[in-house]
Amino acid sequence: MHSYLEADHQRVEELFRDFKSAGDPTAKLHLAQVICMELTLHAMVEEEIFYPAFARATGDEQMLQHSLKEHQELKELIGRVPAAENLEGAIEAIKQHTLHHVEEERRGMFAKAKSSGMELATLGGRIMTRRSEVAEAIQQA
């Protein structure tokens, strides 16, 4: 399971690198939109599937609330992108926030999920299915 979320993390890290190296403003804007969409999708799938399962398996309400708060902050940063006068700065803020959150998830939630005996394989399948459903809906919108 966490390998799917981990793959998301790696894809976004790659997108941040692409954004940094893109010279063309149009390409930069496109990458900024992709980054925001990927992160929105990732947060949504985590909140819908992984977080509730994590809470049931571990009973760690504090860790859950902390992660939800970080997602909320991320959504606020993403919400500022369309009107941002400094796109680089806006994406940099999202990048810093995301890398910090990912690191915490790796060390905390994922480690705890593993040791609690959560049904990670089953969850992984559900996450992948849901992710592609939502991605499709967004592309058709």
mmCIF file of C-alpha atoms in Angstrom:
data_model
loop_
_atom_site.group_PDB
_atom_site.id
_atom_site.type_symbol
_atom_site.label_atom_id
_atom_site.label_comp_id
_atom_site.label_asym_id
_atom_site.label_seq_id
_atom_site.Cartn_x
_atom_site.Cartn_y
_atom_site.Cartn_z
ATOM 1 C CA MET A 1 0.000 0.000 0.000
ATOM 2 C CA HIS A 2 2.511 2.525 1.069
ATOM 3 C CA SER A 3 4.430 1.741 -2.129
ATOM 4 C CA TYR A 4 1.549 3.328 -4.104
ATOM 5 C CA LEU A 5 1.546 6.419 -1.929
ATOM 6 C CA GLU A 6 5.338 6.375 -2.096
ATOM 7 C CA ALA A 7 5.170 6.255 -5.916
ATOM 8 C CA ASP A 8 2.942 9.355 -5.752
ATOM 9 C CA HIS A 9 5.511 11.057 -3.555
ATOM 10 C CA GLN A 10 8.301 10.240 -6.007
ATOM 11 C CA ARG A 11 6.261 11.417 -9.009
ATOM 12 C CA VAL A 12 5.617 14.752 -7.318
ATOM 13 C CA GLU A 13 9.287 15.136 -6.362
ATOM 14 C CA GLU A 14 10.103 14.614 -10.057
ATOM 15 C CA LEU A 15 7.516 17.220 -11.089
ATOM 16 C CA PHE A 16 9.095 19.731 -8.692
ATOM 17 C CA ARG A 17 12.463 19.105 -10.396
ATOM 18 C CA ASP A 18 10.899 19.523 -13.850
ATOM 19 C CA PHE A 19 9.263 22.765 -12.735
ATOM 20 C CA LYS A 20 12.577 24.120 -11.475
ATOM 21 C CA SER A 21 14.369 23.331 -14.729
ATOM 22 C CA ALA A 22 11.592 24.491 -17.106
ATOM 23 C CA GLY A 23 12.659 27.733 -18.797
ATOM 24 C CA ASP A 24 9.441 28.470 -20.639
ATOM 25 C CA PRO A 25 6.694 30.276 -18.643
ATOM 26 C CA THR A 26 3.942 28.270 -20.392
ATOM 27 C CA ALA A 27 5.649 24.980 -19.483
ATOM 28 C CA LYS A 28 6.106 26.232 -15.911
ATOM 29 C CA LEU A 29 2.423 27.124 -15.611
ATOM 30 C CA HIS A 30 1.407 23.735 -16.988
ATOM 31 C CA LEU A 31 3.719 21.921 -14.533
ATOM 32 C CA ALA A 32 2.380 24.027 -11.658
ATOM 33 C CA GLN A 33 -1.152 22.905 -12.569
ATOM 34 C CA VAL A 34 -0.065 19.260 -12.789
ATOM 35 C CA ILE A 35 1.687 19.480 -9.406
ATOM 36 C CA CYS A 36 -1.416 20.975 -7.767
ATOM 37 C CA MET A 37 -3.682 18.356 -9.328
ATOM 38 C CA GLU A 38 -1.413 15.453 -8.324
ATOM 39 C CA LEU A 39 -1.164 16.682 -4.739
ATOM 40 C CA THR A 40 -4.908 17.314 -4.481
ATOM 41 C CA LEU A 41 -5.593 13.820 -5.778
ATOM 42 C CA HIS A 42 -3.011 12.274 -3.452
ATOM 43 C CA ALA A 43 -4.389 14.049 -0.379
ATOM 44 C CA MET A 44 -7.932 13.096 -1.277
ATOM 45 C CA VAL A 45 -7.156 9.387 -1.687
ATOM 46 C CA GLU A 46 -5.166 9.373 1.550
ATOM 47 C CA GLU A 47 -8.016 11.034 3.429
ATOM 48 C CA GLU A 48 -10.671 8.761 1.928
ATOM 49 C CA ILE A 49 -8.908 5.424 2.245
ATOM 50 C CA PHE A 50 -5.572 5.372 4.038
ATOM 51 C CA TYR A 51 -6.266 7.707 6.983
ATOM 52 C CA PRO A 52 -9.516 6.036 8.167
ATOM 53 C CA ALA A 53 -7.878 2.593 7.924
ATOM 54 C CA PHE A 54 -4.838 3.926 9.776
ATOM 55 C CA ALA A 55 -7.040 5.350 12.543
ATOM 56 C CA ARG A 56 -8.927 2.060 12.910
ATOM 57 C CA ALA A 57 -5.748 -0.033 12.992
ATOM 58 C CA THR A 58 -3.622 2.141 15.281
ATOM 59 C CA GLY A 59 -6.060 4.301 17.238
ATOM 60 C CA ASP A 60 -3.494 7.096 16.879
ATOM 61 C CA GLU A 61 -5.858 10.056 16.691
ATOM 62 C CA GLN A 62 -3.073 12.567 17.325
ATOM 63 C CA MET A 63 -0.984 11.501 14.327
ATOM 64 C CA LEU A 64 -4.112 11.461 12.176
ATOM 65 C CA GLN A 65 -5.181 14.982 13.205
ATOM 66 C CA HIS A 66 -1.668 16.286 12.586
ATOM 67 C CA SER A 67 -1.649 14.863 9.045
ATOM 68 C CA LEU A 68 -5.119 16.239 8.303
ATOM 69 C CA LYS A 69 -3.985 19.667 9.500
ATOM 70 C CA GLU A 70 -0.976 19.480 7.169
ATOM 71 C CA HIS A 71 -3.250 18.517 4.269
ATOM 72 C CA GLN A 72 -5.442 21.527 5.062
ATOM 73 C CA GLU A 73 -2.402 23.821 4.988
ATOM 74 C CA LEU A 74 -1.335 22.277 1.679
ATOM 75 C CA LYS A 75 -4.793 22.846 0.165
ATOM 76 C CA GLU A 76 -4.591 26.499 1.216
ATOM 77 C CA LEU A 77 -1.185 26.853 -0.465
ATOM 78 C CA ILE A 78 -2.557 25.191 -3.613
ATOM 79 C CA GLY A 79 -5.549 27.556 -3.531
ATOM 80 C CA ARG A 80 -3.190 30.526 -3.772
ATOM 81 C CA VAL A 81 -1.459 29.312 -6.950
ATOM 82 C CA PRO A 82 -3.951 30.568 -9.577
ATOM 83 C CA ALA A 83 -3.699 34.174 -8.325
ATOM 84 C CA ALA A 84 0.005 34.012 -7.414
ATOM 85 C CA GLU A 85 2.070 36.857 -8.801
ATOM 86 C CA ASN A 86 5.189 34.845 -8.060
ATOM 87 C CA LEU A 87 4.537 31.329 -9.347
ATOM 88 C CA GLU A 88 8.055 30.170 -8.435
ATOM 89 C CA GLY A 89 7.553 31.290 -4.842
ATOM 90 C CA ALA A 90 4.111 29.688 -4.608
ATOM 91 C CA ILE A 91 5.378 26.345 -5.926
ATOM 92 C CA GLU A 92 8.463 26.530 -3.688
ATOM 93 C CA ALA A 93 6.202 26.939 -0.630
ATOM 94 C CA ILE A 94 4.161 23.908 -1.746
ATOM 95 C CA LYS A 95 7.364 21.944 -2.331
ATOM 96 C CA GLN A 96 8.774 22.688 1.139
ATOM 97 C CA HIS A 97 5.466 21.812 2.780
ATOM 98 C CA THR A 98 5.096 18.610 0.738
ATOM 99 C CA LEU A 99 8.645 17.360 1.377
ATOM 100 C CA HIS A 100 8.214 17.969 5.108
ATOM 101 C CA HIS A 101 4.864 16.141 5.134
ATOM 102 C CA VAL A 102 6.205 13.218 3.061
ATOM 103 C CA GLU A 103 9.166 12.821 5.416
ATOM 104 C CA GLU A 104 6.830 12.742 8.424
ATOM 105 C CA GLU A 105 4.575 10.188 6.747
ATOM 106 C CA ARG A 106 7.531 7.966 5.891
ATOM 107 C CA ARG A 107 8.921 8.060 9.422
ATOM 108 C CA GLY A 108 5.628 8.091 11.313
ATOM 109 C CA MET A 109 2.476 6.906 9.639
ATOM 110 C CA PHE A 110 3.901 4.389 7.173
ATOM 111 C CA ALA A 111 6.147 2.816 9.807
ATOM 112 C CA LYS A 112 3.278 2.628 12.284
ATOM 113 C CA ALA A 113 0.892 1.257 9.645
ATOM 114 C CA LYS A 114 3.351 -1.529 8.859
ATOM 115 C CA SER A 115 3.902 -2.510 12.478
ATOM 116 C CA SER A 116 0.170 -2.430 13.287
ATOM 117 C CA GLY A 117 -0.514 -5.209 10.787
ATOM 118 C CA MET A 118 -2.802 -3.146 8.542
ATOM 119 C CA GLU A 119 -4.035 -4.922 5.406
ATOM 120 C CA LEU A 120 -1.667 -2.919 3.244
ATOM 121 C CA ALA A 121 -2.008 -4.951 0.032
ATOM 122 C CA THR A 122 -5.799 -4.672 0.003
ATOM 123 C CA LEU A 123 -5.614 -0.959 0.773
ATOM 124 C CA GLY A 124 -3.103 -0.471 -2.029
ATOM 125 C CA GLY A 125 -5.517 -1.946 -4.540
ATOM 126 C CA ARG A 126 -8.340 0.290 -3.312
ATOM 127 C CA ILE A 127 -6.099 3.355 -3.436
ATOM 128 C CA MET A 128 -5.022 2.658 -7.022
ATOM 129 C CA THR A 129 -8.608 2.078 -8.186
ATOM 130 C CA ARG A 130 -9.920 5.212 -6.491
ATOM 131 C CA ARG A 131 -7.012 7.268 -7.766
ATOM 132 C CA SER A 132 -7.667 6.345 -11.398
ATOM 133 C CA GLU A 133 -11.434 6.950 -10.989
ATOM 134 C CA VAL A 134 -10.852 10.447 -9.665
ATOM 135 C CA ALA A 135 -8.120 11.229 -12.207
ATOM 136 C CA GLU A 136 -10.489 10.214 -15.000
ATOM 137 C CA ALA A 137 -13.296 12.366 -13.606
ATOM 138 C CA ILE A 138 -10.933 15.370 -13.423
ATOM 139 C CA GLN A 139 -9.733 14.875 -17.002
ATOM 140 C CA GLN A 140 -13.305 14.664 -18.282
ATOM 141 C CA ALA A 141 -14.399 17.776 -16.403
#
